[in-house]
mmCIF file of C-alpha atoms in Angstrom:
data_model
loop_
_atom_site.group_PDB
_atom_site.id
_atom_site.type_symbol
_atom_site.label_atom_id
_atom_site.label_comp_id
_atom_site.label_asym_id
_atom_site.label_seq_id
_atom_site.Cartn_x
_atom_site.Cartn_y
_atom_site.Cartn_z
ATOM 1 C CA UNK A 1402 -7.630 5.120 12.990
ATOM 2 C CA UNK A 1403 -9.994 3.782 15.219
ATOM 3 C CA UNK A 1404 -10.576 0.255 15.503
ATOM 4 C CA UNK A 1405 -13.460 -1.049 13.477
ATOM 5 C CA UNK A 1406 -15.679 -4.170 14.866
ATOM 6 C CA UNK A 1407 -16.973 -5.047 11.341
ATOM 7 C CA UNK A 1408 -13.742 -4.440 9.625
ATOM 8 C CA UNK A 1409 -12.151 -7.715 12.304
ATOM 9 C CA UNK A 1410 -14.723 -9.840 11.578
ATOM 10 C CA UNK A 1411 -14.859 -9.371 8.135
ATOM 11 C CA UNK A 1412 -11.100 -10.683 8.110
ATOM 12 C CA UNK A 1413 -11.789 -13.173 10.570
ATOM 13 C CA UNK A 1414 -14.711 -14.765 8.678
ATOM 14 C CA UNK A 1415 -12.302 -14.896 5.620
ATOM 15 C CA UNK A 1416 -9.238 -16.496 7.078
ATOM 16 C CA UNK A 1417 -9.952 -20.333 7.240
ATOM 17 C CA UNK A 1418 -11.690 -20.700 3.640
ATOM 18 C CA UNK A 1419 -8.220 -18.903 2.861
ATOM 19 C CA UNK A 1420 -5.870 -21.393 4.508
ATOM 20 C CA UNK A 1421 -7.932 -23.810 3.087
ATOM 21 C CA UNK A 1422 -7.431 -23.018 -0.157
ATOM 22 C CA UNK A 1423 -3.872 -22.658 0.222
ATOM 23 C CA UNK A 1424 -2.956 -25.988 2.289
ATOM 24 C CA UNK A 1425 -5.792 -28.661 1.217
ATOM 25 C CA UNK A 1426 -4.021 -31.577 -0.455
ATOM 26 C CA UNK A 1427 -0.719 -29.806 -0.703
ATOM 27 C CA UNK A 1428 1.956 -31.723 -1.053
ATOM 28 C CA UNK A 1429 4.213 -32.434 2.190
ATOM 29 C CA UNK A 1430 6.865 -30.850 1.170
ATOM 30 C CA UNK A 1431 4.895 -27.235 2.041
ATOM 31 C CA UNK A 1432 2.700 -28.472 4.823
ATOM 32 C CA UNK A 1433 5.093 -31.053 7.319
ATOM 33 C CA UNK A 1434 8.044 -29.245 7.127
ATOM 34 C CA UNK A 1435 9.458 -26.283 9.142
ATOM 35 C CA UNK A 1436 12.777 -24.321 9.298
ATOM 36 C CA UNK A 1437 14.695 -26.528 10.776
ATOM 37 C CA UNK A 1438 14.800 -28.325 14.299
ATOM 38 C CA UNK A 1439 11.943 -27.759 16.713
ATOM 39 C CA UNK A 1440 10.720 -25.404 14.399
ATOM 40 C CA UNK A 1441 6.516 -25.027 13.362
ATOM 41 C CA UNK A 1442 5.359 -26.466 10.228
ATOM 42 C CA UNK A 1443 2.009 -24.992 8.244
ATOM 43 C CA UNK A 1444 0.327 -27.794 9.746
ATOM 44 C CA UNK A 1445 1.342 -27.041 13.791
ATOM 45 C CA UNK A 1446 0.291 -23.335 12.684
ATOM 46 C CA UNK A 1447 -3.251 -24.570 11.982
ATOM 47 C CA UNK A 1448 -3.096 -26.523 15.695
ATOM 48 C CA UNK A 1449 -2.179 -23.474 17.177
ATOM 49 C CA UNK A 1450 -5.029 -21.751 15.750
ATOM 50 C CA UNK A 1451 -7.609 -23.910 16.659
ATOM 51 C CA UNK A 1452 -6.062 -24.030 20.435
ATOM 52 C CA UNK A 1453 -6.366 -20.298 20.451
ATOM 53 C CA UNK A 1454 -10.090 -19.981 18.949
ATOM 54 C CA UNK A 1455 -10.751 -22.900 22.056
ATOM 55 C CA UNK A 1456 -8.580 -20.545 24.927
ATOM 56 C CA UNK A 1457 -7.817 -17.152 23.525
ATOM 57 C CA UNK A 1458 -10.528 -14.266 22.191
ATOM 58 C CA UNK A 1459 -13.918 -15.332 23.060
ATOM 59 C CA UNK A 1460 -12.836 -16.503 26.780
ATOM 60 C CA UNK A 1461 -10.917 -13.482 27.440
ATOM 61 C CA UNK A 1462 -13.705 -11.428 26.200
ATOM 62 C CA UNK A 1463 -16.052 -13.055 28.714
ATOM 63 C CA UNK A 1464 -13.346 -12.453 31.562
ATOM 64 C CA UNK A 1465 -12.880 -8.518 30.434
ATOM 65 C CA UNK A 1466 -17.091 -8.180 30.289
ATOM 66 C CA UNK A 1467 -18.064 -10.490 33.779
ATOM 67 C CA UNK A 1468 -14.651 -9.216 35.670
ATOM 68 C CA UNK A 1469 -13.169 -6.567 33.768
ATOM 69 C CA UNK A 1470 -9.769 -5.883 34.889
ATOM 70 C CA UNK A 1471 -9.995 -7.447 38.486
ATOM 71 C CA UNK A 1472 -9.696 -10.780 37.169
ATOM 72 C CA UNK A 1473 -6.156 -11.553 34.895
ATOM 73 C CA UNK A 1474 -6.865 -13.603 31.948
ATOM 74 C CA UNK A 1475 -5.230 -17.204 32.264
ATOM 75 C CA UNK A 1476 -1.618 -17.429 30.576
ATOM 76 C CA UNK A 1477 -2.391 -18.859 27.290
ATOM 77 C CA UNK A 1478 -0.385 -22.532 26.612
ATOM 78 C CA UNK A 1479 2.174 -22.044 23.422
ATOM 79 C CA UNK A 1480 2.510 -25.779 22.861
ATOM 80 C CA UNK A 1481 -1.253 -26.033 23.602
ATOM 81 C CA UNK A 1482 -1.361 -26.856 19.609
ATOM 82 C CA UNK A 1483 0.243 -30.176 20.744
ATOM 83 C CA UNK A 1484 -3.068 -31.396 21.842
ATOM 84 C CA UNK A 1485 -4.922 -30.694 18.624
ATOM 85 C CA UNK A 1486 -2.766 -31.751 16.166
ATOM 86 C CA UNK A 1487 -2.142 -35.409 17.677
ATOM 87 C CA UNK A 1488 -3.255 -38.160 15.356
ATOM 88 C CA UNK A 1489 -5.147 -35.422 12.618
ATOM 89 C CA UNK A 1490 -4.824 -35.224 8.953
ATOM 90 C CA UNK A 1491 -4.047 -31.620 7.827
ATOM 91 C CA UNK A 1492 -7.807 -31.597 6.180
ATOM 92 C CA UNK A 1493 -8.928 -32.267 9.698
ATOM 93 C CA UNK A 1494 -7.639 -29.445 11.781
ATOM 94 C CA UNK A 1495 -8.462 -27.201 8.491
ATOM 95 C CA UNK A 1496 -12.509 -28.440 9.145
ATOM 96 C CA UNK A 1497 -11.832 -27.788 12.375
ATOM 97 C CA UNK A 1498 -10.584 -24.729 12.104
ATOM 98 C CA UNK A 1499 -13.382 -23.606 10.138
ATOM 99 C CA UNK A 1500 -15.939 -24.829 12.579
ATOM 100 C CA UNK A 1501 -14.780 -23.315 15.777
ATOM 101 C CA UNK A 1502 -13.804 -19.760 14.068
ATOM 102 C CA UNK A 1503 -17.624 -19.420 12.807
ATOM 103 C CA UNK A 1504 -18.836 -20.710 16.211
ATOM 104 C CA UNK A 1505 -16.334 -18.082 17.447
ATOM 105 C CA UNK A 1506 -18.073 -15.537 14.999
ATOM 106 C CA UNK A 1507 -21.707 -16.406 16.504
ATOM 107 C CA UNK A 1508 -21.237 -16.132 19.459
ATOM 108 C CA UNK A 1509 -19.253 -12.095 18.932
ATOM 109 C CA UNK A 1510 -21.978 -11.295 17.133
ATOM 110 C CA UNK A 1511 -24.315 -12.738 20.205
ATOM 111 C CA UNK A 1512 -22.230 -10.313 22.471
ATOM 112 C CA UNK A 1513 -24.030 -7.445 21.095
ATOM 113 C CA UNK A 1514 -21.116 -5.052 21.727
ATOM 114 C CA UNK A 1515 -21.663 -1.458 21.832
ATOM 115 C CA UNK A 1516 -19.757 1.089 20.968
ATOM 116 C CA UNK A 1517 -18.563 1.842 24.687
ATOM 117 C CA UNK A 1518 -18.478 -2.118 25.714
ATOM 118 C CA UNK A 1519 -14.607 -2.101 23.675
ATOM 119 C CA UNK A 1520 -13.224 0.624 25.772
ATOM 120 C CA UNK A 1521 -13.462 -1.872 28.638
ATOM 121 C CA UNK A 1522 -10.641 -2.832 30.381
ATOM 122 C CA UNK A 1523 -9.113 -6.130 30.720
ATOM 123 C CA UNK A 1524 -5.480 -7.681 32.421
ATOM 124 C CA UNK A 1525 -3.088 -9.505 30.486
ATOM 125 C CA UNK A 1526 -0.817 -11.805 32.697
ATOM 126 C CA UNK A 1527 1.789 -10.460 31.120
ATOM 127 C CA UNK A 1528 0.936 -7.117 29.216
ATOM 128 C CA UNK A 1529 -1.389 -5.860 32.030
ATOM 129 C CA UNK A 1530 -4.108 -3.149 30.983
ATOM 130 C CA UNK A 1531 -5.492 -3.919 27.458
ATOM 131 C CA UNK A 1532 -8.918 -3.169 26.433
ATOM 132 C CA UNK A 1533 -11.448 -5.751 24.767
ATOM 133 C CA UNK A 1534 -10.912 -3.351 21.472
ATOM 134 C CA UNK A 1535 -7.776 -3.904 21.179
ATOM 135 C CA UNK A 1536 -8.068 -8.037 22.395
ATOM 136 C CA UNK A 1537 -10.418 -8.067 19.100
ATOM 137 C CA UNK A 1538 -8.359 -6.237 16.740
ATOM 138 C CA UNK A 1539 -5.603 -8.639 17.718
ATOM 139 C CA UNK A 1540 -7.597 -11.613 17.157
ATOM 140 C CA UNK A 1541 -7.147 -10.378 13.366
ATOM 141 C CA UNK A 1542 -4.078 -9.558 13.867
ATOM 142 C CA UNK A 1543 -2.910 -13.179 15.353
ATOM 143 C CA UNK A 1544 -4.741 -14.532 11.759
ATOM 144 C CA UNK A 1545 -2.164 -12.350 9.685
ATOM 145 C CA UNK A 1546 0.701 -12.973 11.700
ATOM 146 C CA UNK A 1547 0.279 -16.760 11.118
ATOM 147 C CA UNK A 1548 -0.468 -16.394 7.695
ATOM 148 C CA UNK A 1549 2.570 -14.390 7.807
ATOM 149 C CA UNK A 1550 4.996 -17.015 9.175
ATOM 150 C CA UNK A 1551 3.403 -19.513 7.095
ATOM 151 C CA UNK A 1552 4.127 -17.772 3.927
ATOM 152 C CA UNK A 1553 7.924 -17.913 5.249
ATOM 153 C CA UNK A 1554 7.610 -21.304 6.492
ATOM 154 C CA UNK A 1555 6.675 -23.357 2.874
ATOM 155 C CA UNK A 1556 8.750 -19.948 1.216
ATOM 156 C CA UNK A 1557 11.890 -21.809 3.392
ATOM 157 C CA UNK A 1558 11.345 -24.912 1.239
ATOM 158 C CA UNK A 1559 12.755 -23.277 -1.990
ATOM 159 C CA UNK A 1560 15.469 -20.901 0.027
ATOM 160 C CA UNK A 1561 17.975 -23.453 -2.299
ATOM 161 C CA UNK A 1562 15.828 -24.767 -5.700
ATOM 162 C CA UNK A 1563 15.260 -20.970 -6.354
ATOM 163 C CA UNK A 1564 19.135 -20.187 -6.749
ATOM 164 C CA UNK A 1565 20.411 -16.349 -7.624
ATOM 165 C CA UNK A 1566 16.869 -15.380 -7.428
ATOM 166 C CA UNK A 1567 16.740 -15.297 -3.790
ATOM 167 C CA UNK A 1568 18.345 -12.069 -3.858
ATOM 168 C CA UNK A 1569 14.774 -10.908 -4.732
ATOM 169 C CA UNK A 1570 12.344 -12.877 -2.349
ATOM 170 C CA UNK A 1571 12.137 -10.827 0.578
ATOM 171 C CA UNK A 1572 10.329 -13.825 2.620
ATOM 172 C CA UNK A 1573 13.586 -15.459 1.934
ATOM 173 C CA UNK A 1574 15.084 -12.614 3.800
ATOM 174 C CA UNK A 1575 12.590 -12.882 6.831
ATOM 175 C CA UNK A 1576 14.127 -14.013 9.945
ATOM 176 C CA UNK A 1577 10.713 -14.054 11.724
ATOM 177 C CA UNK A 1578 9.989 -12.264 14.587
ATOM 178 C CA UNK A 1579 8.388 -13.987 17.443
ATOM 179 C CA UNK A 1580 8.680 -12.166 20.855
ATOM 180 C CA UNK B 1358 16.076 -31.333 -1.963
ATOM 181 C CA UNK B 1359 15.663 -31.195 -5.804
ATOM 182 C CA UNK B 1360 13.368 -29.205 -6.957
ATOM 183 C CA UNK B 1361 9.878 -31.010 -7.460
ATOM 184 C CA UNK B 1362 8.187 -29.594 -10.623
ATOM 185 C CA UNK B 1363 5.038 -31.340 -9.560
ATOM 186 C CA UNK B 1364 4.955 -29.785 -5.660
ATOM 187 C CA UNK B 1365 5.704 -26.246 -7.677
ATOM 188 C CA UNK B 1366 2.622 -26.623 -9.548
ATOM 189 C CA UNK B 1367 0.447 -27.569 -6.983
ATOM 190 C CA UNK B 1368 1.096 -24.582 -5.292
ATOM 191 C CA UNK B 1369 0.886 -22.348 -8.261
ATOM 192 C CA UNK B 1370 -2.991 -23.492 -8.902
ATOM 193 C CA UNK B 1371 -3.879 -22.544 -4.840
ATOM 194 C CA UNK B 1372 -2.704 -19.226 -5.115
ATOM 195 C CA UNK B 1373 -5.511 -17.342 -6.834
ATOM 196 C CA UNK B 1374 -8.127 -19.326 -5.034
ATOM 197 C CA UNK B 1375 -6.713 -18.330 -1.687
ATOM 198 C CA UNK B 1376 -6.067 -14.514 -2.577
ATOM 199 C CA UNK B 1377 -9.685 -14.531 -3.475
ATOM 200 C CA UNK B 1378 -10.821 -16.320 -0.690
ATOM 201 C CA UNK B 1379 -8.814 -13.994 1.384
ATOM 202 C CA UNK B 1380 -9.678 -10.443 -0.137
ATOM 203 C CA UNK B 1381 -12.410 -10.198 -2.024
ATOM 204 C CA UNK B 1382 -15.413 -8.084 -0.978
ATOM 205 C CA UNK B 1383 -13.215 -7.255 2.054
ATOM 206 C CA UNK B 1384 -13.735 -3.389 3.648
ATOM 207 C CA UNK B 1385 -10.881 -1.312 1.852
ATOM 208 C CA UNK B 1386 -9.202 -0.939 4.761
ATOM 209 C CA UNK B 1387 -7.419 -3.984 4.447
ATOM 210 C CA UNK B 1388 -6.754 -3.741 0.879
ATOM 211 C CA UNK B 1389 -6.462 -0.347 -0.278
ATOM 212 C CA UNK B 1390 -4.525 1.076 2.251
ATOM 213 C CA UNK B 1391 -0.048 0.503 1.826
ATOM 214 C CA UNK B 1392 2.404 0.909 4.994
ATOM 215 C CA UNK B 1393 2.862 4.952 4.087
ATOM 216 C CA UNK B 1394 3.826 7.297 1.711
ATOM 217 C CA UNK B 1395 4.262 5.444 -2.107
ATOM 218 C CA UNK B 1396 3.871 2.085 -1.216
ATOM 219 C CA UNK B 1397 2.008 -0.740 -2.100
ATOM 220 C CA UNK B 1398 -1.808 -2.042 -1.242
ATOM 221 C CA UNK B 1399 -2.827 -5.567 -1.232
ATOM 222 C CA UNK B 1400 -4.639 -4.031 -4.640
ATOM 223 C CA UNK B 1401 -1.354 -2.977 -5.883
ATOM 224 C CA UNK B 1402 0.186 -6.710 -5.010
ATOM 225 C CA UNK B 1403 -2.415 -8.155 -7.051
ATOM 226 C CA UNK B 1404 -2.060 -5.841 -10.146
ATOM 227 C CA UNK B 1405 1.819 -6.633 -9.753
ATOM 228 C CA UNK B 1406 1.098 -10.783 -9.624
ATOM 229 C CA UNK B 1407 -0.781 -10.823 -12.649
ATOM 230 C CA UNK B 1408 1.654 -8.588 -15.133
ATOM 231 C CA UNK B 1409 4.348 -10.997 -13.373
ATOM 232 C CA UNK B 1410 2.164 -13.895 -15.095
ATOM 233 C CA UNK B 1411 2.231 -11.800 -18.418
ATOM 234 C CA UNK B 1412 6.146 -10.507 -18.458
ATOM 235 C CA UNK B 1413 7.788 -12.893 -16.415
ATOM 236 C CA UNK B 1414 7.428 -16.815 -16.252
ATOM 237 C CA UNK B 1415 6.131 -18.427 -19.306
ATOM 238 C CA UNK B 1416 7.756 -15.959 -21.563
ATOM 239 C CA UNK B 1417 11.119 -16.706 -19.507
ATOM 240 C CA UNK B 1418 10.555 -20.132 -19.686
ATOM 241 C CA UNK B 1419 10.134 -19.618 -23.822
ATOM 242 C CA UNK B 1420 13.610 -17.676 -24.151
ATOM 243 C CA UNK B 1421 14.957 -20.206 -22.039
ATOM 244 C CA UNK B 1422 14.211 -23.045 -23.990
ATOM 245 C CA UNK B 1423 14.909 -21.634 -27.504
ATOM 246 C CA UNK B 1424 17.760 -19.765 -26.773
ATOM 247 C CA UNK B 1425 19.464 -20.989 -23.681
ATOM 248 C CA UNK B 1426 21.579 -18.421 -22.255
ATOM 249 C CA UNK B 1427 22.516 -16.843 -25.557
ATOM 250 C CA UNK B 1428 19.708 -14.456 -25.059
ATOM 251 C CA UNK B 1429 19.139 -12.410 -21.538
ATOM 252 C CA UNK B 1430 15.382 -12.062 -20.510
ATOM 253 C CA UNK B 1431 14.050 -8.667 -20.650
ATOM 254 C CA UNK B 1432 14.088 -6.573 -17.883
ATOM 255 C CA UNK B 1433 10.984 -6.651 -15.317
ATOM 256 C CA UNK B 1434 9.139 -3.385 -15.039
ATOM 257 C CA UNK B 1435 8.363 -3.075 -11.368
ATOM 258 C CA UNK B 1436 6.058 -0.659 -12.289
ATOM 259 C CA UNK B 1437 4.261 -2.589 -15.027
ATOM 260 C CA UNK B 1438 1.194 -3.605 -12.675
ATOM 261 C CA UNK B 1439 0.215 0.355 -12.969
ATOM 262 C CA UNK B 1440 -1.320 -0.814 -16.164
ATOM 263 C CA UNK B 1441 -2.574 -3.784 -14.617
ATOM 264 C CA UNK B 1442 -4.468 -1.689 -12.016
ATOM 265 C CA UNK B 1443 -6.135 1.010 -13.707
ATOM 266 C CA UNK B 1444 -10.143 1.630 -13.988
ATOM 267 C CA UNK B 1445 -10.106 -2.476 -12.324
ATOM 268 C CA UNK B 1446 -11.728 -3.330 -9.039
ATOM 269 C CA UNK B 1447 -9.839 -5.697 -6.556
ATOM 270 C CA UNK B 1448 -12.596 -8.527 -7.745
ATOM 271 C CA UNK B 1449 -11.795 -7.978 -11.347
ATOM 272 C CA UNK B 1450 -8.194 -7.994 -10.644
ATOM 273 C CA UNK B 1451 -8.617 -11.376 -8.799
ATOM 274 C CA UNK B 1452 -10.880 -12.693 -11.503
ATOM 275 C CA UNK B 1453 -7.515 -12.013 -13.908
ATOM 276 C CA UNK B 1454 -4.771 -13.643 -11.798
ATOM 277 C CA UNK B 1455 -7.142 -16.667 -11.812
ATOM 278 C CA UNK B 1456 -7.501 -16.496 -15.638
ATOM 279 C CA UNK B 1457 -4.064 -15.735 -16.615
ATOM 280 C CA UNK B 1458 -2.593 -18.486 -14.157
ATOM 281 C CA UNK B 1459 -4.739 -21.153 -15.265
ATOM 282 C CA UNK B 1460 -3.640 -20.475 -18.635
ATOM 283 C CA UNK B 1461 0.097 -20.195 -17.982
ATOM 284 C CA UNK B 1462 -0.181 -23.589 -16.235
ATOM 285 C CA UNK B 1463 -1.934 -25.396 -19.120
ATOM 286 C CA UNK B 1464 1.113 -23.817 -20.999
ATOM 287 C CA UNK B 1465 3.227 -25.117 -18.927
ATOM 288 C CA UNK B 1466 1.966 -28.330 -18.895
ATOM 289 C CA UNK B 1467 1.623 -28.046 -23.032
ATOM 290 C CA UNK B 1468 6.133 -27.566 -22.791
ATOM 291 C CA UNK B 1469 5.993 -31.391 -21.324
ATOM 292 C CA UNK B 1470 9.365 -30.894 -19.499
ATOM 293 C CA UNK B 1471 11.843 -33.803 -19.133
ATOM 294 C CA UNK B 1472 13.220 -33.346 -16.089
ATOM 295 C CA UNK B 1473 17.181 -33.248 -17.762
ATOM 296 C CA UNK B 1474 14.748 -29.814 -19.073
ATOM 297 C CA UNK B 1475 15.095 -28.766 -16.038
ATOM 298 C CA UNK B 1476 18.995 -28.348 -15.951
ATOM 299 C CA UNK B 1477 19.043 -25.603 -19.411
ATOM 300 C CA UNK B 1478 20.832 -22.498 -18.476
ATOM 301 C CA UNK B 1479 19.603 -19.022 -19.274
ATOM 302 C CA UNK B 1480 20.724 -15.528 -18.756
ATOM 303 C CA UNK B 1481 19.022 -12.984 -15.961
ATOM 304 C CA UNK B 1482 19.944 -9.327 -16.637
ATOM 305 C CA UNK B 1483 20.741 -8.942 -13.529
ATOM 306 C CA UNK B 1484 21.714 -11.907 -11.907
ATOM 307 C CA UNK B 1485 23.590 -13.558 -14.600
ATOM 308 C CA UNK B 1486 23.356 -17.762 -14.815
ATOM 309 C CA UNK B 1487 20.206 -19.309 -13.701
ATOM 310 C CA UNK B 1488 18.288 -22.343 -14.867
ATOM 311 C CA UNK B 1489 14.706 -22.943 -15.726
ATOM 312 C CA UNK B 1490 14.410 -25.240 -12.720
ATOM 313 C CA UNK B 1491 15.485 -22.060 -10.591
ATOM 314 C CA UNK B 1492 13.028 -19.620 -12.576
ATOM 315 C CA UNK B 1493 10.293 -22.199 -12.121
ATOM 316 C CA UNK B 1494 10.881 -22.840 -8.696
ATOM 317 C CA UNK B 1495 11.339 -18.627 -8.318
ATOM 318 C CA UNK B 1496 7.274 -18.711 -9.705
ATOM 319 C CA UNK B 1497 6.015 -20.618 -6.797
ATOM 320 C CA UNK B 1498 8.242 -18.679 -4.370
ATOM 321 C CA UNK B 1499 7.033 -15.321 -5.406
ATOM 322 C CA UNK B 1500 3.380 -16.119 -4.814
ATOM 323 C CA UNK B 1501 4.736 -16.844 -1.053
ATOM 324 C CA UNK B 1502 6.660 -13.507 -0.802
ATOM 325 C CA UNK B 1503 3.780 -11.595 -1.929
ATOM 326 C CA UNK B 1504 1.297 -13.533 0.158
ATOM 327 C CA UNK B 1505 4.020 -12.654 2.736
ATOM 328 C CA UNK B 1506 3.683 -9.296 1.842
ATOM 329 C CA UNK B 1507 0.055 -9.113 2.127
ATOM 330 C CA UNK B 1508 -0.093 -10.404 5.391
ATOM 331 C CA UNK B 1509 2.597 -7.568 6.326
ATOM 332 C CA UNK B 1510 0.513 -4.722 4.743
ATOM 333 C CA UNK B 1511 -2.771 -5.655 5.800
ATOM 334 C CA UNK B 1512 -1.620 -6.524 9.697
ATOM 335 C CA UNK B 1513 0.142 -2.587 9.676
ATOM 336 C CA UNK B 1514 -3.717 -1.140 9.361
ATOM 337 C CA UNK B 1515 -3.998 -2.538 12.996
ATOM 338 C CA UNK B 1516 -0.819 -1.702 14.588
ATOM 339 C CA UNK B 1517 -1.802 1.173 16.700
ATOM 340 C CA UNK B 1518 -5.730 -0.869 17.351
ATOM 341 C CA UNK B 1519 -3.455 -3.713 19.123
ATOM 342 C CA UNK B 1520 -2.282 -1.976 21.813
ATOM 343 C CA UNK B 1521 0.612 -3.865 23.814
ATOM 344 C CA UNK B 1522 -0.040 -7.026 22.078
ATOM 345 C CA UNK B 1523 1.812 -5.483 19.271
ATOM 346 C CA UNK B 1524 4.457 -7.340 21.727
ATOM 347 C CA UNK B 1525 3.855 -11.047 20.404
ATOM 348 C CA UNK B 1526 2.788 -9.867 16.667
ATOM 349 C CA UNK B 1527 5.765 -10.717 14.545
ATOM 350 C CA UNK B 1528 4.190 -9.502 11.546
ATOM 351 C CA UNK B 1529 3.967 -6.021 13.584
ATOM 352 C CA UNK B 1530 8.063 -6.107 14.024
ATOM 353 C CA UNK B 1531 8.513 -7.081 9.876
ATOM 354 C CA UNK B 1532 10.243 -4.463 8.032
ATOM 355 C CA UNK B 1533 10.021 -5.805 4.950
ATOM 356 C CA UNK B 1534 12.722 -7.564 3.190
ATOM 357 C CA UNK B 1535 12.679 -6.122 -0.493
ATOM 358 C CA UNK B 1536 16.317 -5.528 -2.245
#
């Protein structure tokens, strides 16, 4: 199917009151732990983001409609989520989240897009030729895979308390699957 | 750890608040649409959380407590959300799994477990020996897989919009992790 601008931004207007209403005031146990050593909590997943609403969609979208694919986008930084989470309560980077993904939503919608603009190429440093379509629909995309591994993440709390019934919790079963 | 009956609870009231915040009034491509041939939508999921609320927990609990593990539960019906489902819209379905979880936690609150509670045995059908503090701690894990789940079904609409950032998607590389 083809991808649809309103459909994205209907999920993407949704996801922080979402995550909000999942993580505020939950206790510790589900929001500072991971899955073991060096591993990402919920909390580092909100960090990461609010780092990406600051250096992923909207600047590559500028870069694919002022340069399109002449100019690469710049690598994006995977522990850039250090910065953001340093010295913030989980309720903090939640508000912040929340502000900078409907800034991120005003100025899309100030974009104007037509139809043809999200055939437009871009380069991924990595990737190479992507199109701003398919940038967008993986904006969405990015907010499902995190709520994803989050799921797993506080699910990885209980992988004991839960007993014989983990035979039935497929998260429980999820190994994750970062590239 | 121990299981926390307190941390359980806390996420058991979040759930329905971030489902709605998540899904409702959002285009039907995201919700009504499964990953193929007979499986489930994010509508389904929610028709399958709430008879879960009606067939499983509390009423578990119940046998638990007044019979131990004399008495196995009853089987689940995996299909018993097909009654759930019918002639509903997603927002009335979401408007239920609020109701009937708000109820079966004032229940559970009414049962005033001590935690040596927490240690009675009783019998799964299928799995044999559990204890409540397993089934109760199962509750709060099976919102996650399902919330897992969503995130899994929803994020497959998009996998061919993506394009070759299907790459670093994990949720795109999830096959699903039911037994």
């Amino acid at each position: 199917m083809p991808h649809n601008l309103e459909n994205t931004m209907s999920l993407l207007s949704r996801t922080p009151a979402a995550l909000n209403a999942l993580l505020r005031d939950l206790p510790e146990t589900w929001t500072l732990r991971g899955e073991g050593d060096k591993t990402w909590t919920a909390f580092d997943v909100i960090g990461h983001l609010i780092h990406a609403e600051r250096a992923d969609w909207i600047p590559r979208a500028r870069i694919i409609l002022q340069h399109g694919d002449s100019q690469p986008f710049a690598p994006f930084d995977r522990l850039g989520h250090e910065r953001e989470i340093r010295g913030k309560s989980l309720g903090e980077l939640l508000d912040e989240f929340a502000r900078v993904r409907s800034e991120n939503l005003s100025e899309l919608r100030a974009l104007n897009l037509e139809p043809e603009d999200l055939d437009r190429p871009g380069r991924h440093p990595a990737l190479g030729s992507v199109t701003l379509s398919q940038l967008l629909a993986t904006w969405a995309a990015h907010d499902l895979t995190h709520l994803h591994q989050i799921s797993r993440i506080m699910a990885y709390q209980y992988r004991e308390a839960v007993g014989p019934f983990s035979a039935y919790l497929g998260v429980l079963h999820c190994n994750g699957h970062s590239s």
